[in-house]
Amino acid sequence: MPITALCILLFFGYKGFVIKSVKFDDIIFLTKTVDGQQDNVVILPSNELLWTKTYGNHVEASLCKITGQFANHYFFGLYRLGSFPFGLRYFKNPKAVYKVDLKIIKKEGDSFPSVGTTNETRIVIYEDRGTIGSNEFRIVSLSESEKKELLRNLKIMVREM
């Protein structure tokens, strides 16, 4: 086996053993509007995700617990989200890539799966946008006072769910 191939195998093998649990350091607010439906997602430092869907006056919401890990980053935009080599993915200039499980702990409405359901997905955060699975959102920058107000309103909303 050529020495280059051996080095590549050792590099990928070593990187496969490095696991870092998911942790969000700040509030991330994501939004998108498609066909009149507005989806807002708030990712909290407590590793919780609140997803609301609004269509006209009708609002549905889901509160999820986030568990998982950072995707293994090899070089350039190459990440591993699953087993090697099939889990390799390329992302152009992400700030962070996560392989996560979203477990629904509370919900309101029928557009979300039942409470207790866990979905495996990926979250990719860029400078100006984010993706959750195949859903793409834009990131809304919030001031510190807006973050405090959002947290206050979220606590009220979650209590009422």
PDB file of C-alpha atoms in Angstrom:
ATOM      1  CA  MET A   1       0.000   0.000   0.000  1.00  0.00           C
ATOM      2  CA  PRO A   2       1.500   3.366  -0.936  1.00  0.00           C
ATOM      3  CA  ILE A   3       2.481   5.578   1.982  1.00  0.00           C
ATOM      4  CA  THR A   4       0.098   8.349   0.832  1.00  0.00           C
ATOM      5  CA  ALA A   5      -2.911   6.024   0.942  1.00  0.00           C
ATOM      6  CA  LEU A   6      -1.877   4.798   4.387  1.00  0.00           C
ATOM      7  CA  CYS A   7      -1.570   8.382   5.674  1.00  0.00           C
ATOM      8  CA  ILE A   8      -5.017   9.246   4.294  1.00  0.00           C
ATOM      9  CA  LEU A   9      -6.583   6.193   5.952  1.00  0.00           C
ATOM     10  CA  LEU A  10      -4.918   7.008   9.273  1.00  0.00           C
ATOM     11  CA  PHE A  11      -6.056  10.645   9.075  1.00  0.00           C
ATOM     12  CA  PHE A  12      -9.700   9.757   8.408  1.00  0.00           C
ATOM     13  CA  GLY A  13      -9.573   6.973  10.985  1.00  0.00           C
ATOM     14  CA  TYR A  14      -8.189   9.264  13.691  1.00  0.00           C
ATOM     15  CA  LYS A  15     -10.694  12.036  12.940  1.00  0.00           C
ATOM     16  CA  GLY A  16     -13.492   9.478  13.212  1.00  0.00           C
ATOM     17  CA  PHE A  17     -12.731   8.951  16.906  1.00  0.00           C
ATOM     18  CA  VAL A  18     -12.953  12.635  17.842  1.00  0.00           C
ATOM     19  CA  ILE A  19     -16.489  13.390  19.071  1.00  0.00           C
ATOM     20  CA  LYS A  20     -17.643  16.742  20.419  1.00  0.00           C
ATOM     21  CA  SER A  21     -21.165  17.053  21.844  1.00  0.00           C
ATOM     22  CA  VAL A  22     -23.463  19.675  20.407  1.00  0.00           C
ATOM     23  CA  LYS A  23     -23.579  22.983  22.297  1.00  0.00           C
ATOM     24  CA  PHE A  24     -25.059  26.269  21.155  1.00  0.00           C
ATOM     25  CA  ASP A  25     -23.403  29.313  22.727  1.00  0.00           C
ATOM     26  CA  ASP A  26     -25.994  31.880  21.715  1.00  0.00           C
ATOM     27  CA  ILE A  27     -29.586  32.218  20.566  1.00  0.00           C
ATOM     28  CA  ILE A  28     -30.000  31.552  16.849  1.00  0.00           C
ATOM     29  CA  PHE A  29     -33.174  32.910  15.230  1.00  0.00           C
ATOM     30  CA  LEU A  30     -34.075  31.512  11.807  1.00  0.00           C
ATOM     31  CA  THR A  31     -37.026  32.416   9.590  1.00  0.00           C
ATOM     32  CA  LYS A  32     -38.530  31.638   6.191  1.00  0.00           C
ATOM     33  CA  THR A  33     -41.805  32.319   4.402  1.00  0.00           C
ATOM     34  CA  VAL A  34     -43.129  30.001   1.693  1.00  0.00           C
ATOM     35  CA  ASP A  35     -46.590  30.245   0.102  1.00  0.00           C
ATOM     36  CA  GLY A  36     -47.884  32.451   2.915  1.00  0.00           C
ATOM     37  CA  GLN A  37     -46.667  30.168   5.707  1.00  0.00           C
ATOM     38  CA  GLN A  38     -44.045  31.666   7.989  1.00  0.00           C
ATOM     39  CA  ASP A  39     -41.714  29.297   9.818  1.00  0.00           C
ATOM     40  CA  ASN A  40     -39.623  30.609  12.696  1.00  0.00           C
ATOM     41  CA  VAL A  41     -37.031  28.530  14.521  1.00  0.00           C
ATOM     42  CA  VAL A  42     -35.275  29.556  17.712  1.00  0.00           C
ATOM     43  CA  ILE A  43     -32.264  27.512  18.822  1.00  0.00           C
ATOM     44  CA  LEU A  44     -31.421  28.127  22.476  1.00  0.00           C
ATOM     45  CA  PRO A  45     -28.178  27.670  24.456  1.00  0.00           C
ATOM     46  CA  SER A  46     -30.099  25.146  26.596  1.00  0.00           C
ATOM     47  CA  ASN A  47     -30.005  22.855  23.524  1.00  0.00           C
ATOM     48  CA  GLU A  48     -33.692  23.348  22.849  1.00  0.00           C
ATOM     49  CA  LEU A  49     -35.323  24.237  19.557  1.00  0.00           C
ATOM     50  CA  LEU A  50     -38.704  25.934  19.193  1.00  0.00           C
ATOM     51  CA  TRP A  51     -40.251  25.750  15.713  1.00  0.00           C
ATOM     52  CA  THR A  52     -43.400  27.736  14.969  1.00  0.00           C
ATOM     53  CA  LYS A  53     -45.486  27.631  11.805  1.00  0.00           C
ATOM     54  CA  THR A  54     -47.859  30.519  11.155  1.00  0.00           C
ATOM     55  CA  TYR A  55     -50.413  30.624   8.370  1.00  0.00           C
ATOM     56  CA  GLY A  56     -52.768  33.566   8.674  1.00  0.00           C
ATOM     57  CA  ASN A  57     -54.091  33.499  12.248  1.00  0.00           C
ATOM     58  CA  HIS A  58     -53.307  29.800  12.749  1.00  0.00           C
ATOM     59  CA  VAL A  59     -50.128  29.044  14.736  1.00  0.00           C
ATOM     60  CA  GLU A  60     -48.601  25.646  15.495  1.00  0.00           C
ATOM     61  CA  ALA A  61     -45.472  25.035  17.549  1.00  0.00           C
ATOM     62  CA  SER A  62     -43.069  22.307  18.538  1.00  0.00           C
ATOM     63  CA  LEU A  63     -40.483  22.344  21.329  1.00  0.00           C
ATOM     64  CA  CYS A  64     -37.598  19.906  20.826  1.00  0.00           C
ATOM     65  CA  LYS A  65     -34.625  18.787  22.881  1.00  0.00           C
ATOM     66  CA  ILE A  66     -31.415  18.754  20.831  1.00  0.00           C
ATOM     67  CA  THR A  67     -28.829  16.029  21.366  1.00  0.00           C
ATOM     68  CA  GLY A  68     -26.006  15.033  19.087  1.00  0.00           C
ATOM     69  CA  GLN A  69     -22.568  16.115  18.056  1.00  0.00           C
ATOM     70  CA  PHE A  70     -20.578  18.402  15.835  1.00  0.00           C
ATOM     71  CA  ALA A  71     -19.956  16.790  12.458  1.00  0.00           C
ATOM     72  CA  ASN A  72     -16.359  15.665  11.975  1.00  0.00           C
ATOM     73  CA  HIS A  73     -14.536  18.312   9.943  1.00  0.00           C
ATOM     74  CA  TYR A  74     -11.681  17.005   7.831  1.00  0.00           C
ATOM     75  CA  PHE A  75     -10.432  19.832   5.612  1.00  0.00           C
ATOM     76  CA  PHE A  76     -11.824  22.619   3.423  1.00  0.00           C
ATOM     77  CA  GLY A  77     -15.602  22.055   3.432  1.00  0.00           C
ATOM     78  CA  LEU A  78     -15.532  18.273   3.913  1.00  0.00           C
ATOM     79  CA  TYR A  79     -17.523  16.944   6.891  1.00  0.00           C
ATOM     80  CA  ARG A  80     -18.618  13.490   8.005  1.00  0.00           C
ATOM     81  CA  LEU A  81     -22.207  13.156   9.220  1.00  0.00           C
ATOM     82  CA  GLY A  82     -22.507   9.379   9.083  1.00  0.00           C
ATOM     83  CA  SER A  83     -20.434   6.303   8.455  1.00  0.00           C
ATOM     84  CA  PHE A  84     -17.333   6.650   6.316  1.00  0.00           C
ATOM     85  CA  PRO A  85     -17.301   7.141   3.307  1.00  0.00           C
ATOM     86  CA  PHE A  86     -21.070   7.451   2.714  1.00  0.00           C
ATOM     87  CA  GLY A  87     -21.546  10.118   5.378  1.00  0.00           C
ATOM     88  CA  LEU A  88     -19.088  12.554   3.791  1.00  0.00           C
ATOM     89  CA  ARG A  89     -20.670  15.867   2.781  1.00  0.00           C
ATOM     90  CA  TYR A  90     -19.328  19.135   1.438  1.00  0.00           C
ATOM     91  CA  PHE A  91     -20.541  22.472   2.852  1.00  0.00           C
ATOM     92  CA  LYS A  92     -19.232  25.780   1.559  1.00  0.00           C
ATOM     93  CA  ASN A  93     -18.007  28.042   4.393  1.00  0.00           C
ATOM     94  CA  PRO A  94     -20.253  26.952   7.282  1.00  0.00           C
ATOM     95  CA  LYS A  95     -19.753  28.334  10.782  1.00  0.00           C
ATOM     96  CA  ALA A  96     -20.876  25.016  12.295  1.00  0.00           C
ATOM     97  CA  VAL A  97     -22.243  21.650  11.169  1.00  0.00           C
ATOM     98  CA  TYR A  98     -24.136  19.394  13.588  1.00  0.00           C
ATOM     99  CA  LYS A  99     -25.536  15.868  13.384  1.00  0.00           C
ATOM    100  CA  VAL A 100     -28.442  15.948  15.823  1.00  0.00           C
ATOM    101  CA  ASP A 101     -31.511  14.202  17.149  1.00  0.00           C
ATOM    102  CA  LEU A 102     -34.545  16.419  17.699  1.00  0.00           C
ATOM    103  CA  LYS A 103     -36.915  14.918  20.288  1.00  0.00           C
ATOM    104  CA  ILE A 104     -40.315  16.560  20.486  1.00  0.00           C
ATOM    105  CA  ILE A 105     -41.105  17.301  24.133  1.00  0.00           C
ATOM    106  CA  LYS A 106     -44.126  19.595  23.627  1.00  0.00           C
ATOM    107  CA  LYS A 107     -46.242  20.539  20.652  1.00  0.00           C
ATOM    108  CA  GLU A 108     -49.333  22.426  19.640  1.00  0.00           C
ATOM    109  CA  GLY A 109     -51.085  21.529  16.373  1.00  0.00           C
ATOM    110  CA  ASP A 110     -51.092  18.686  13.858  1.00  0.00           C
ATOM    111  CA  SER A 111     -48.272  19.601  11.471  1.00  0.00           C
ATOM    112  CA  PHE A 112     -45.589  18.205  13.799  1.00  0.00           C
ATOM    113  CA  PRO A 113     -45.092  14.521  14.740  1.00  0.00           C
ATOM    114  CA  SER A 114     -46.361  13.313  18.114  1.00  0.00           C
ATOM    115  CA  VAL A 115     -44.663  14.093  21.430  1.00  0.00           C
ATOM    116  CA  GLY A 116     -41.764  11.712  22.077  1.00  0.00           C
ATOM    117  CA  THR A 117     -40.883  11.356  18.392  1.00  0.00           C
ATOM    118  CA  THR A 118     -37.161  11.694  17.659  1.00  0.00           C
ATOM    119  CA  ASN A 119     -35.867  12.713  14.238  1.00  0.00           C
ATOM    120  CA  GLU A 120     -32.232  12.504  13.177  1.00  0.00           C
ATOM    121  CA  THR A 121     -31.183  15.454  11.043  1.00  0.00           C
ATOM    122  CA  ARG A 122     -28.408  17.937  10.455  1.00  0.00           C
ATOM    123  CA  ILE A 123     -28.196  21.591  11.366  1.00  0.00           C
ATOM    124  CA  VAL A 124     -25.815  23.762   9.357  1.00  0.00           C
ATOM    125  CA  ILE A 125     -25.206  27.359  10.419  1.00  0.00           C
ATOM    126  CA  TYR A 126     -23.714  29.850   7.972  1.00  0.00           C
ATOM    127  CA  GLU A 127     -23.023  33.559   8.416  1.00  0.00           C
ATOM    128  CA  ASP A 128     -26.405  34.666   7.015  1.00  0.00           C
ATOM    129  CA  ARG A 129     -28.509  31.505   6.837  1.00  0.00           C
ATOM    130  CA  GLY A 130     -29.066  28.099   8.336  1.00  0.00           C
ATOM    131  CA  THR A 131     -30.456  24.742   7.323  1.00  0.00           C
ATOM    132  CA  ILE A 132     -32.291  22.135   9.331  1.00  0.00           C
ATOM    133  CA  GLY A 133     -32.529  18.978   7.274  1.00  0.00           C
ATOM    134  CA  SER A 134     -33.677  20.160   3.855  1.00  0.00           C
ATOM    135  CA  ASN A 135     -35.287  23.370   5.181  1.00  0.00           C
ATOM    136  CA  GLU A 136     -33.332  26.541   4.482  1.00  0.00           C
ATOM    137  CA  PHE A 137     -33.830  29.657   6.608  1.00  0.00           C
ATOM    138  CA  ARG A 138     -32.294  33.090   6.842  1.00  0.00           C
ATOM    139  CA  ILE A 139     -30.678  34.146  10.101  1.00  0.00           C
ATOM    140  CA  VAL A 140     -32.113  37.182  11.843  1.00  0.00           C
ATOM    141  CA  SER A 141     -29.573  39.101  13.923  1.00  0.00           C
ATOM    142  CA  LEU A 142     -30.902  40.099  17.330  1.00  0.00           C
ATOM    143  CA  SER A 143     -29.637  42.711  19.766  1.00  0.00           C
ATOM    144  CA  GLU A 144     -29.149  41.734  23.413  1.00  0.00           C
ATOM    145  CA  SER A 145     -32.404  43.448  24.411  1.00  0.00           C
ATOM    146  CA  GLU A 146     -34.272  41.626  21.612  1.00  0.00           C
ATOM    147  CA  LYS A 147     -32.819  38.319  22.822  1.00  0.00           C
ATOM    148  CA  LYS A 148     -34.011  38.993  26.382  1.00  0.00           C
ATOM    149  CA  GLU A 149     -37.485  39.916  25.142  1.00  0.00           C
ATOM    150  CA  LEU A 150     -37.597  36.817  22.928  1.00  0.00           C
ATOM    151  CA  LEU A 151     -36.598  34.557  25.840  1.00  0.00           C
ATOM    152  CA  ARG A 152     -39.264  36.117  28.051  1.00  0.00           C
ATOM    153  CA  ASN A 153     -41.942  35.578  25.399  1.00  0.00           C
ATOM    154  CA  LEU A 154     -40.763  32.021  24.710  1.00  0.00           C
ATOM    155  CA  LYS A 155     -41.059  31.089  28.395  1.00  0.00           C
ATOM    156  CA  ILE A 156     -44.650  32.324  28.393  1.00  0.00           C
ATOM    157  CA  MET A 157     -45.424  30.512  25.138  1.00  0.00           C
ATOM    158  CA  VAL A 158     -43.902  27.202  26.267  1.00  0.00           C
ATOM    159  CA  ARG A 159     -45.810  27.341  29.569  1.00  0.00           C
ATOM    160  CA  GLU A 160     -49.061  27.675  27.624  1.00  0.00           C
ATOM    161  CA  MET A 161     -48.332  24.732  25.300  1.00  0.00           C
TER     162      MET A 161
END
